[in-house]
XYZ file of C-alpha atoms in Angstrom:
714
model
C 0.002 -0.034 -0.013
C 1.201 3.478 -0.814
C 0.029 5.362 2.314
C -1.162 8.916 1.855
C 0.012 10.908 4.805
C -2.477 9.477 7.248
C -5.480 11.909 7.065
C -6.959 13.348 3.969
C -6.844 16.776 5.449
C -3.157 16.494 5.996
C -2.379 14.945 2.647
C -4.140 17.837 1.041
C -1.833 20.456 2.492
C 1.213 18.601 1.385
C 0.833 19.823 -2.137
C 4.265 21.390 -2.034
C 5.326 19.176 -1.603
C 24.693 -11.258 -8.794
C 24.200 -10.497 -5.315
C 24.827 -7.205 -3.564
C 25.991 -8.774 -0.315
C 24.679 -6.281 2.160
C 25.873 -6.804 5.727
C 22.838 -6.870 7.976
C 24.692 -6.290 11.238
C 22.840 -5.938 14.548
C 22.018 -2.263 14.920
C 22.930 -0.342 18.054
C 20.145 0.777 20.377
C 18.747 3.770 18.690
C 16.962 6.751 20.291
C 13.462 7.249 19.133
C 11.402 10.398 18.704
C 10.571 11.986 21.966
C 13.764 10.668 23.649
C 16.246 13.356 22.923
C 19.883 13.113 23.787
C 21.185 15.031 26.806
C 22.959 17.409 24.505
C 19.751 18.345 22.739
C 17.819 18.706 25.997
C 20.425 21.188 27.185
C 20.335 23.157 23.918
C 16.521 22.969 23.601
C 16.842 23.280 19.844
C 13.872 22.353 17.672
C 15.616 20.505 14.845
C 12.383 20.404 12.808
C 12.613 24.219 12.202
C 15.472 23.928 9.886
C 16.683 21.457 7.168
C 18.366 18.358 8.531
C 22.104 18.389 8.089
C 22.106 14.694 7.572
C 22.547 13.110 4.142
C 19.577 13.800 1.857
C 17.939 15.738 4.722
C 17.108 12.428 6.621
C 15.246 13.387 9.802
C 17.223 13.602 13.022
C 15.041 11.096 14.860
C 17.365 11.087 17.851
C 17.000 14.779 18.423
C 13.259 15.249 17.914
C 11.072 15.865 20.942
C 7.282 15.496 21.138
C 6.619 19.125 21.786
C 8.770 20.044 18.744
C 5.895 19.159 16.565
C 3.411 21.547 18.122
C 5.769 24.395 17.651
C 6.688 23.154 14.136
C 3.150 23.097 13.030
C 2.463 26.533 14.375
C 5.505 28.017 12.715
C 4.924 26.108 9.458
C 1.386 27.354 9.097
C 2.486 30.885 9.935
C 5.286 30.836 7.368
C 3.206 29.528 4.559
C 0.414 32.005 5.294
C 3.061 34.839 4.839
C 4.287 33.216 1.609
C 0.730 32.883 0.197
C 0.021 36.464 1.145
C 3.134 37.403 -0.843
C 1.817 35.727 -3.917
C -1.691 37.291 -3.644
C -0.265 40.736 -3.022
C 2.356 40.665 -5.799
C 1.582 43.769 -7.977
C 2.995 42.074 -11.108
C 0.613 40.173 -13.462
C 0.268 36.480 -12.645
C 2.953 34.253 -14.257
C 4.220 30.756 -13.855
C 7.115 31.921 -11.762
C 5.432 34.314 -9.385
C 2.308 32.254 -8.891
C 2.508 28.559 -9.669
C 6.270 28.148 -8.869
C 5.787 30.356 -5.773
C 2.995 28.047 -4.646
C 5.053 25.012 -5.360
C 7.949 26.245 -3.179
C 5.838 27.566 -0.331
C 5.295 25.683 2.894
C 8.645 23.913 3.088
C 8.639 23.978 6.861
C 5.109 22.721 7.172
C 5.802 19.920 4.718
C 8.836 18.871 6.652
C 7.043 18.877 10.029
C 3.925 17.205 8.625
C 5.776 14.382 6.876
C 7.885 13.570 9.955
C 4.928 13.753 12.360
C 2.345 11.764 10.378
C 4.798 9.105 9.363
C 5.888 8.670 12.942
C 2.225 8.721 14.122
C 1.745 5.477 12.180
C 5.032 4.003 13.274
C 5.536 4.815 16.977
C 2.265 6.386 18.103
C 1.545 7.044 21.748
C -0.841 9.226 23.667
C 1.198 12.320 22.952
C 1.049 11.690 19.226
C -2.728 11.089 19.400
C -3.239 14.380 21.338
C -1.222 16.386 18.862
C -2.923 14.728 15.886
C -6.447 15.385 17.172
C -5.481 19.016 17.725
C -3.733 19.685 14.426
C -5.949 17.900 11.909
C -8.749 20.556 11.879
C -6.190 23.376 11.879
C -4.466 21.857 8.790
C -7.871 21.466 7.119
C -8.587 25.144 7.838
C -5.146 26.145 6.552
C -5.724 24.288 3.336
C -9.095 25.944 2.935
C -7.502 29.396 3.399
C -5.326 28.647 0.518
C -7.655 26.805 -1.980
C -10.749 28.960 -1.226
C -8.991 32.322 -1.624
C -10.637 34.082 -4.588
C -7.619 36.364 -5.267
C -5.172 33.485 -5.282
C -7.484 31.433 -7.574
C -7.730 34.362 -10.005
C -3.950 34.384 -10.347
C -3.834 30.585 -10.784
C -6.633 30.795 -13.444
C -4.834 33.589 -15.306
C -1.750 31.361 -15.715
C -3.871 28.381 -16.621
C -5.501 30.316 -19.445
C -2.130 30.892 -21.114
C -0.487 27.548 -20.204
C 0.177 26.625 -23.815
C 3.200 28.951 -23.745
C 4.899 26.774 -21.173
C 6.954 23.618 -21.507
C 5.171 20.244 -20.964
C 6.206 19.671 -17.312
C 5.197 23.293 -16.439
C 1.847 22.837 -18.176
C 1.317 19.719 -16.120
C 2.027 21.579 -12.954
C -0.322 24.422 -13.895
C -3.098 21.940 -14.678
C -2.458 20.174 -11.389
C -2.885 23.387 -9.376
C -5.922 24.566 -11.336
C -7.662 21.247 -10.878
C -6.841 21.246 -7.133
C -8.330 24.644 -6.671
C -11.486 23.810 -8.627
C -11.973 20.509 -6.925
C -11.486 22.245 -3.509
C -14.356 24.640 -4.267
C -12.617 27.766 -5.603
C -15.482 28.465 -8.011
C -18.167 28.271 -5.245
C -20.084 31.210 -3.867
C -19.030 32.738 -0.609
C -21.827 30.927 1.227
C -20.948 27.584 -0.255
C -17.254 28.140 0.568
C -18.297 28.558 4.203
C -20.181 25.224 4.003
C -17.081 23.605 2.448
C -14.931 24.800 5.265
C -17.340 23.298 7.800
C -17.436 20.004 5.911
C -13.626 19.811 5.636
C -13.113 20.643 9.428
C -15.672 17.931 10.292
C -14.098 15.367 8.040
C -10.549 16.035 9.261
C -11.631 15.522 12.926
C -13.714 12.408 12.069
C -10.883 10.828 10.063
C -8.498 11.461 12.926
C -10.907 9.974 15.420
C -11.422 6.884 13.196
C -7.643 6.414 12.889
C -7.026 6.790 16.641
C -9.800 4.395 17.537
C -8.251 1.864 15.124
C -4.878 2.279 16.719
C -6.460 1.781 20.214
C -8.179 -1.309 18.927
C -4.892 -2.973 18.219
C -4.076 -2.643 21.876
C -7.456 -3.321 23.387
C -9.060 -5.955 21.049
C -6.684 -8.746 21.921
C -7.223 -12.429 22.825
C -5.673 -13.652 25.998
C -5.351 -17.488 26.222
C -4.586 -19.090 29.577
C -4.766 -22.711 28.527
C -1.797 -23.713 26.309
C -3.764 -26.741 25.135
C -5.970 -24.405 23.081
C -2.888 -23.438 21.049
C -2.594 -26.881 19.499
C -1.368 -26.591 15.863
C 0.989 -23.679 16.530
C 4.747 -24.191 16.514
C 6.795 -23.979 19.635
C 8.284 -20.719 18.309
C 4.869 -19.245 17.653
C 3.689 -20.143 21.150
C 6.771 -18.578 22.667
C 6.160 -15.409 20.783
C 2.567 -15.245 22.127
C 3.851 -15.836 25.660
C 6.385 -13.061 25.202
C 3.649 -10.744 24.030
C 1.570 -11.466 27.076
C 4.552 -10.931 29.419
C 5.291 -7.632 27.659
C 1.715 -6.487 28.292
C 1.896 -7.504 31.950
C -0.433 -10.489 31.501
C -0.142 -14.213 32.239
C -0.726 -16.587 29.433
C -0.547 -16.152 25.685
C -1.549 -12.879 23.885
C -2.875 -12.965 20.399
C -3.024 -9.518 18.724
C -4.967 -8.784 15.497
C -3.755 -7.834 12.143
C -5.738 -5.058 10.435
C -7.739 -7.426 8.121
C -10.666 -9.557 8.955
C -8.774 -12.794 8.381
C -6.018 -13.593 10.933
C -2.999 -15.626 10.009
C -3.037 -17.644 13.187
C -6.457 -19.194 12.192
C -4.715 -21.376 9.559
C -2.934 -23.363 12.224
C -5.239 -23.477 15.353
C -7.168 -26.643 15.678
C -9.171 -25.488 18.723
C -12.456 -24.388 17.063
C -13.876 -22.313 19.932
C -10.683 -20.257 20.041
C -10.757 -19.795 16.284
C -14.328 -18.488 16.573
C -13.286 -16.167 19.450
C -10.506 -14.772 17.418
C -12.553 -14.240 14.255
C -15.444 -12.602 16.107
C -13.069 -10.277 17.902
C -11.552 -9.352 14.577
C -14.829 -8.932 12.644
C -16.740 -6.907 15.268
C -13.947 -4.576 16.537
C -14.448 -0.827 16.761
C -18.156 -0.949 15.854
C -19.194 1.060 18.950
C -16.476 3.748 18.414
C -16.174 3.885 14.652
C -19.685 2.926 13.648
C -21.243 6.502 14.129
C -18.076 8.019 12.601
C -18.522 6.016 9.360
C -22.063 7.051 8.833
C -21.263 10.650 9.531
C -18.277 10.740 7.207
C -20.155 9.042 4.358
C -22.968 11.542 4.709
C -20.706 14.599 4.888
C -18.761 13.341 1.855
C -22.020 13.025 -0.044
C -22.945 16.534 0.924
C -19.600 17.920 -0.038
C -19.780 16.133 -3.420
C -23.241 17.666 -4.025
C -21.886 21.045 -3.218
C -19.263 20.601 -5.931
C -21.816 19.483 -8.554
C -21.387 15.703 -8.254
C -24.129 13.203 -7.442
C -21.949 11.096 -5.059
C -18.603 11.168 -3.469
C -17.561 8.315 -5.734
C -18.365 10.391 -8.830
C -16.372 13.297 -7.330
C -13.374 11.154 -6.417
C -13.124 9.220 -9.669
C -13.400 12.268 -11.908
C -9.606 12.833 -11.721
C -8.643 9.142 -11.604
C -7.938 6.727 -14.488
C -11.249 5.030 -14.031
C -13.126 8.404 -14.458
C -16.605 7.135 -13.444
C -18.201 4.837 -10.827
C -19.777 2.906 -13.746
C -16.386 1.960 -15.053
C -15.329 0.653 -11.572
C -18.528 -1.205 -11.004
C -18.160 -2.680 -14.482
C -14.757 -4.222 -13.711
C -15.708 -5.376 -10.219
C -19.055 -6.871 -11.199
C -17.497 -8.584 -14.240
C -15.003 -10.406 -11.975
C -17.332 -11.097 -9.094
C -19.241 -14.187 -10.495
C -15.996 -15.756 -11.721
C -14.390 -15.333 -8.290
C -17.462 -16.560 -6.535
C -17.726 -19.661 -8.699
C -14.103 -20.549 -7.913
C -14.653 -19.759 -4.170
C -17.676 -22.138 -4.000
C -15.538 -24.913 -5.513
C -12.945 -24.263 -2.756
C -15.664 -24.178 -0.174
C -16.924 -27.593 -1.302
C -13.389 -29.015 -0.894
C -13.108 -27.527 2.480
C -16.505 -28.844 3.625
C -15.255 -32.226 2.458
C -12.161 -31.917 4.593
C -14.382 -31.071 7.602
C -16.451 -34.243 6.991
C -13.254 -36.281 6.548
C -12.016 -35.183 9.924
C -15.152 -36.651 11.537
C -16.897 -33.323 12.183
C -20.370 -32.447 10.893
C -20.639 -28.655 11.254
C -21.273 -26.286 8.390
C -18.235 -24.292 7.199
C -18.022 -20.907 8.971
C -15.638 -18.001 8.410
C -13.398 -19.024 11.363
C -13.085 -22.521 9.884
C -11.985 -21.577 6.355
C -8.248 -20.897 6.854
C -7.685 -24.009 9.077
C -9.391 -26.453 6.828
C -8.105 -24.837 3.713
C -4.646 -25.498 5.143
C -5.723 -29.136 5.498
C -6.882 -29.249 1.955
C -3.640 -27.682 0.858
C -1.671 -30.278 2.804
C -3.658 -33.035 1.158
C -3.441 -31.622 -2.352
C 0.137 -30.385 -2.224
C 1.661 -32.109 0.802
C 2.395 -28.756 2.395
C 2.648 -27.591 5.940
C 3.256 -23.928 6.656
C 5.650 -24.835 9.494
C 7.750 -26.858 6.995
C 7.852 -23.961 4.538
C 8.858 -21.062 6.892
C 12.402 -22.281 7.682
C 13.243 -21.605 4.015
C 12.158 -17.953 4.282
C 14.398 -16.460 6.957
C 13.953 -12.672 6.940
C 17.523 -11.579 6.495
C 18.233 -14.072 3.721
C 14.992 -13.127 1.949
C 15.855 -9.468 2.205
C 19.496 -9.747 1.172
C 19.582 -12.743 -1.143
C 16.073 -12.330 -2.424
C 14.736 -8.831 -2.603
C 17.998 -6.921 -2.961
C 19.479 -9.514 -5.293
C 16.345 -9.213 -7.621
C 16.510 -5.463 -7.606
C 20.185 -5.637 -8.554
C 19.495 -8.126 -11.398
C 16.670 -5.990 -12.722
C 17.954 -2.420 -12.140
C 21.655 -2.706 -11.288
C 21.116 -1.017 -7.960
C 22.850 -1.974 -4.614
C 21.715 -1.508 -0.992
C 24.410 -0.697 1.598
C 23.516 -0.805 5.284
C 23.838 2.544 7.074
C 24.362 2.071 10.818
C 25.323 5.745 11.394
C 21.858 7.132 10.741
C 19.459 7.808 13.636
C 16.334 5.584 13.655
C 12.781 5.920 15.098
C 12.992 2.402 16.574
C 15.811 -0.070 17.265
C 14.357 -2.675 14.836
C 14.456 -0.314 11.843
C 17.128 -1.011 9.202
C 18.597 1.875 7.147
C 20.194 1.715 3.732
C 21.746 3.858 1.093
C 20.789 2.914 -2.459
C 23.393 3.160 -5.229
C 22.967 3.130 -9.002
C 24.885 1.159 -11.625
C 27.395 3.990 -11.843
C 27.903 4.020 -8.031
C 26.137 7.331 -7.598
C 23.821 7.604 -4.625
C 20.137 7.470 -5.440
C 18.697 8.070 -1.984
C 18.015 6.504 1.458
C 15.697 3.577 2.239
C 14.454 2.520 5.673
C 12.767 -0.787 6.483
C 10.636 -1.142 9.610
C 9.717 -4.867 9.566
C 8.059 -5.839 12.850
C 4.656 -5.430 14.409
C 4.568 -3.620 17.832
C 2.272 -1.648 20.030
C 1.769 1.934 18.686
C 2.336 0.930 15.056
C -0.511 0.878 12.579
C -1.461 -2.404 11.059
C -0.805 -3.611 7.561
C 2.108 -2.770 5.246
C 2.843 0.543 3.535
C 5.348 2.900 1.942
C 5.792 6.560 2.391
C 8.374 9.310 2.074
C 10.205 11.606 4.478
C 11.741 13.557 1.641
C 10.426 13.651 -1.957
C 12.782 13.663 -4.972
C 12.828 16.736 -7.106
C 15.386 18.490 -9.228
C 13.935 21.960 -8.551
C 15.459 21.960 -5.092
C 17.925 19.190 -5.692
C 16.499 16.770 -3.116
C 17.055 13.057 -3.292
C 14.338 10.634 -2.004
C 14.191 9.382 1.614
C 11.611 6.600 1.684
C 10.534 3.775 4.003
C 8.627 0.540 3.953
C 6.661 -0.587 7.077
C 5.605 -4.212 7.538
C 3.987 -6.019 10.509
C 5.833 -9.310 10.650
C 5.398 -10.911 14.150
C 8.815 -10.597 15.915
C 9.905 -13.906 17.356
C 10.709 -14.045 21.088
C 14.159 -15.129 20.190
C 16.071 -16.575 17.251
C 15.644 -15.934 13.480
C 12.519 -14.452 11.883
C 10.844 -17.033 9.699
C 8.369 -15.671 7.211
C 5.255 -16.969 5.629
C 5.207 -16.880 1.807
C 2.594 -14.149 1.967
C 4.941 -12.013 4.077
C 7.709 -12.558 1.443
C 5.229 -11.382 -1.239
C 4.348 -8.294 0.815
C 8.058 -7.419 1.243
C 8.477 -7.418 -2.586
C 5.230 -5.510 -3.073
C 6.235 -2.630 -0.786
C 9.605 -2.430 -2.366
C 7.774 -1.695 -5.667
C 6.382 1.444 -4.029
C 9.813 2.303 -2.595
C 11.317 2.075 -6.030
C 8.634 4.341 -7.517
C 9.818 6.992 -5.079
C 13.536 6.228 -5.366
C 13.657 6.217 -9.109
C 11.648 9.446 -9.571
C 13.241 11.875 -11.963
C 10.985 14.861 -11.789
C 11.513 18.584 -11.464
C 8.458 19.595 -9.318
C 7.735 17.768 -5.971
C 3.992 17.839 -6.487
C 4.418 15.715 -9.604
C 7.215 13.507 -8.333
C 7.510 9.859 -7.251
C 4.264 8.164 -6.120
C 2.079 11.353 -6.449
C 0.109 9.687 -9.262
C -3.602 8.826 -9.556
C -4.571 6.422 -6.822
C -5.636 3.871 -9.353
C -2.127 3.841 -10.815
C 0.028 3.964 -7.769
C -0.376 0.297 -6.967
C 0.793 -0.760 -10.418
C 4.584 -0.607 -9.723
C 4.188 -2.418 -6.400
C 2.112 -5.266 -7.900
C 4.562 -5.731 -10.766
C 7.338 -6.116 -8.208
C 5.503 -8.821 -6.344
C 5.939 -11.449 -8.924
C 9.745 -11.279 -8.960
C 9.686 -13.226 -5.712
C 8.702 -16.354 -7.583
C 11.024 -15.822 -10.522
C 13.050 -19.158 -10.642
C 16.378 -17.410 -10.532
C 15.334 -15.243 -7.529
C 13.604 -17.891 -5.407
C 16.433 -20.310 -5.895
C 18.835 -17.634 -4.607
C 16.957 -16.848 -1.294
C 14.849 -19.928 -0.395
C 17.327 -21.663 1.738
C 16.997 -23.528 5.093
C 18.046 -21.130 7.806
C 19.896 -23.834 9.764
C 21.525 -25.952 7.037
C 21.751 -23.541 4.199
C 20.331 -26.117 1.871
C 18.229 -24.788 -0.983
C 14.528 -25.435 -0.880
C 13.903 -28.831 -2.543
C 12.673 -28.497 -6.120
C 9.589 -30.646 -5.417
C 8.619 -28.572 -2.366
C 9.035 -25.316 -4.344
C 6.888 -26.637 -7.162
C 4.182 -27.547 -4.594
C 4.426 -24.074 -3.077
C 3.982 -22.347 -6.418
C 1.132 -24.714 -7.386
C -0.630 -24.195 -4.070
C -0.329 -20.486 -4.506
C -3.249 -20.683 -6.918
C -5.426 -22.525 -4.348
C -7.484 -20.095 -2.343
C -7.571 -17.439 -5.036
C -11.324 -17.679 -5.137
C -11.441 -16.785 -1.401
C -8.804 -14.008 -1.863
C -10.652 -12.451 -4.805
C -14.092 -12.630 -3.188
C -12.701 -11.241 0.038
C -11.118 -8.322 -1.772
C -13.987 -7.651 -4.120
C -16.417 -7.582 -1.146
C -14.283 -4.834 0.536
C -13.914 -2.844 -2.754
C -17.598 -2.947 -3.344
C -18.346 -1.935 0.268
C -16.127 1.038 -0.211
C -17.968 2.039 -3.439
C -21.381 1.579 -1.929
C -20.574 3.747 1.147
C -19.448 6.486 -1.218
C -22.274 6.039 -3.710
C -24.920 7.211 -1.281
C -26.605 10.531 -2.107
C -26.768 13.372 0.402
C -30.248 12.494 1.590
C -29.580 8.815 2.206
C -30.208 7.659 5.798
C -28.253 4.738 7.218
C -29.468 3.345 10.561
C -27.674 -0.006 10.740
C -24.102 -0.545 9.521
C -24.270 -4.311 9.409
C -27.532 -4.247 7.507
C -25.990 -1.702 5.024
C -22.985 -4.058 4.475
C -25.239 -7.133 3.878
C -27.408 -5.204 1.404
C -24.343 -3.897 -0.416
C -22.916 -7.429 -0.796
C -26.221 -8.937 -1.830
C -26.634 -6.263 -4.508
C -23.502 -7.527 -6.168
C -24.020 -11.209 -5.467
C -21.258 -11.587 -2.989
C -23.179 -12.179 0.218
C -21.369 -15.574 0.628
C -21.319 -16.222 4.426
C -18.064 -18.183 4.686
C -16.130 -15.331 3.084
C -16.486 -11.941 4.832
C -14.997 -8.720 3.348
C -11.273 -8.271 3.825
C -12.165 -5.211 5.838
C -15.526 -4.592 7.533
C -16.534 -0.921 7.725
C -15.572 -0.265 11.334
C -11.925 -0.961 10.670
C -11.715 -0.136 6.960
C -8.927 2.455 7.382
C -8.267 2.707 3.614
C -11.786 4.003 3.103
C -12.241 6.226 6.186
C -8.776 7.385 7.263
C -6.164 6.414 4.678
C -7.069 8.375 1.520
C -8.668 5.505 -0.395
C -12.352 6.587 -0.118
C -14.033 5.266 -3.235
C -10.600 4.042 -4.219
C -9.972 0.580 -2.806
C -10.903 -0.762 -6.174
C -7.554 0.530 -7.324
C -5.736 -2.648 -6.224
C -7.665 -4.732 -8.700
C -7.630 -1.944 -11.358
C -3.884 -1.761 -11.219
C -3.481 -5.488 -10.978
C -4.850 -5.697 -14.532
C -1.992 -3.404 -15.557
C 0.540 -5.285 -13.395
C -0.310 -8.805 -14.603
C -0.307 -7.625 -18.235
C 2.964 -5.819 -17.750
C 4.687 -8.745 -16.021
C 3.489 -11.041 -18.782
C 5.003 -8.656 -21.275
C 8.376 -8.641 -19.460
C 8.382 -12.432 -19.276
C 8.151 -12.518 -23.066
C 11.017 -10.058 -23.266
C 13.387 -12.125 -21.186
C 12.069 -11.622 -17.641
C 14.570 -10.535 -15.015
C 16.947 -8.531 -17.149
C 18.663 -5.149 -16.957
C 17.006 -4.242 -20.255
C 13.535 -4.844 -18.887
C 14.383 -3.002 -15.707
C 15.833 0.039 -17.576
C 12.765 0.324 -19.751
C 10.227 -0.013 -16.873
C 12.300 2.501 -14.813
C 12.444 5.032 -17.776
C 8.916 4.653 -19.026
C 7.023 4.258 -15.749
C 8.998 4.579 -12.491
C 10.865 7.783 -13.265
C 7.866 9.775 -14.595
C 5.859 10.511 -11.515
C 2.753 12.323 -12.654
C 4.416 14.393 -15.312
C 2.643 12.690 -18.255
C -0.575 10.893 -19.133
C -0.361 7.703 -17.049
C -2.010 5.509 -19.635
C 0.405 6.800 -22.193
C 3.269 5.796 -19.924
C 1.836 2.330 -19.839
C 1.435 2.166 -23.599
C 4.969 3.441 -24.077
C 6.176 0.490 -21.963
C 4.082 -2.398 -23.433
C 2.938 -0.863 -26.735
C -0.669 -2.153 -26.146
C -3.623 -1.640 -23.842
C -3.980 -4.014 -20.955
C -6.466 -6.863 -20.874
C -7.888 -8.915 -17.989
C -6.585 -12.222 -19.448
C -3.270 -12.135 -17.534
C -5.055 -11.168 -14.343
C -7.389 -14.160 -14.541
C -4.369 -16.490 -14.995
C -2.453 -14.705 -12.153
C -5.312 -15.274 -9.755
C -5.929 -18.836 -10.968
C -9.437 -18.023 -11.944
C -8.930 -19.608 -15.430
C -6.543 -22.401 -16.459
């Protein structure tokens, strides 16, 4: 996932804005934000108020104190207000330089503070972060409105827009970007309607923040404490030790199971104790309803009202107008076309699983909490596979070094060198400098691999510094994962976790390979239904025969994964794609339905709304719930993907098609990597995105490769 900077209100103000044998040494204990060194405490210097002196302006995490952010936001807003006033009051006629470029370079301090704060808020959040976030979100929304709803400023932007044909292509693109941002923000509205818009934006900012904070609290509060170890039958000794360590860390006796952000929970595939499986699933599926339920309804209604104010029937229509899909009808067309194919495959899988239940001597009807466990039994029978026999071949450091980094060197010629001298926000974080084929430095990359309290769920990429040649900045990007950290010993990964590692690196490369002049158009600042394309392409390199043979080695013996076992893993990867696709489509359609309501729609029962939405599209299949239910659907209500979760499937069409194209061109080669880097990854949002794709493959994408990728056709 490419994570927009946490809340929509905040993201909106950031408009400025062979094997490389890498030594993965044990990192020293790093100071984290809020724990300043003695020297910094004595000096009382707020390091956020000036550019970082570190390489590529990497944040000085060891010197940042919590109260620095409050001051930083205040000063950042104040500074940009003055800069905007300078643009408005400029006596010279509006020009690209004195209006558009001046806008683009304004708010540097606010951008720096915002990026650092909101990234850390998802990585090491505590009560201090939550308090600051709740306070600053509406202020940032108001600040954004003061810019985009100012009539004098918009007149200057519109004047430049009218004469944009005189500019070079990238300048034209930037002018179009700003003009569209102003119009979509409500710059053409009446004074009365602008006042309504300000009210809507303030409410949405506060509600999104509350949703996000409730979700973070849920990871701490909605846990399952097991006191009888017999209930953990099916888990490995290492897994049980990890749960015991988690309980001890929380001051509890027993075994503590924490939840991932999705409805499904990985632990369900191994647990044989049915009552515990049900308890875990129900805790997952019903979390945050009391706290986030009212917020969801209110947000959906306000978004519908805001869309109507801007001349759109629904929020989905408003959101999609500047995306590749363009209209809700186009999105529904793709999702509804795939739904019956996915459901048919899922029902075949369900029948096999029901057979396994019967074969085990049980007579109950398949329920959601049974699926993963008995699907694992079917997988074992069909492919002779056991997750605990697979994980020893996917040790984290080996996968990272000999898998991911090796593949990226083979494809792009880049190298990752560990940097143990840079300050980190947590002791588990790894820092790297990335070098190009000519040994020039591309930028910095951080990897935060483990789950922990105070860290958001899921996996994502974001930036601390965005590349741009205007100011000469190199990218500083990070990937965050949520791999369970073992109590001791090596980290053994599931195959899904390996895939996620490769996926997020695709986002990181999109930021690292950016070669754009203006920061607002650089890196991953593309349409939402394009940004997942590079990451999904990168996923499939983890099963390239050359790559997987290089990293899939037993962590104790060093022996490569047996060919027969590897073939079974790859074959079994297709099993369960019916479940995966229905689970995803259900969430995507829920998101679309929430944001397809009109401003006068009344919603009294969230669960009833969900069931009606799924039934409408023929996906109300009880054994497979949506990947996210509404009350913890952060993508849709706090993560910038409102009416946009469909993008994962939309871009997967592109990704599967592009990967198939590269396979025909030789697969993992420097030529393929150079072309993809040049035609797609380096462009940011400087050109038409579909044209970028056509330049790479020379043809429009079709759904054929996607159906094969998901195993929905032979």
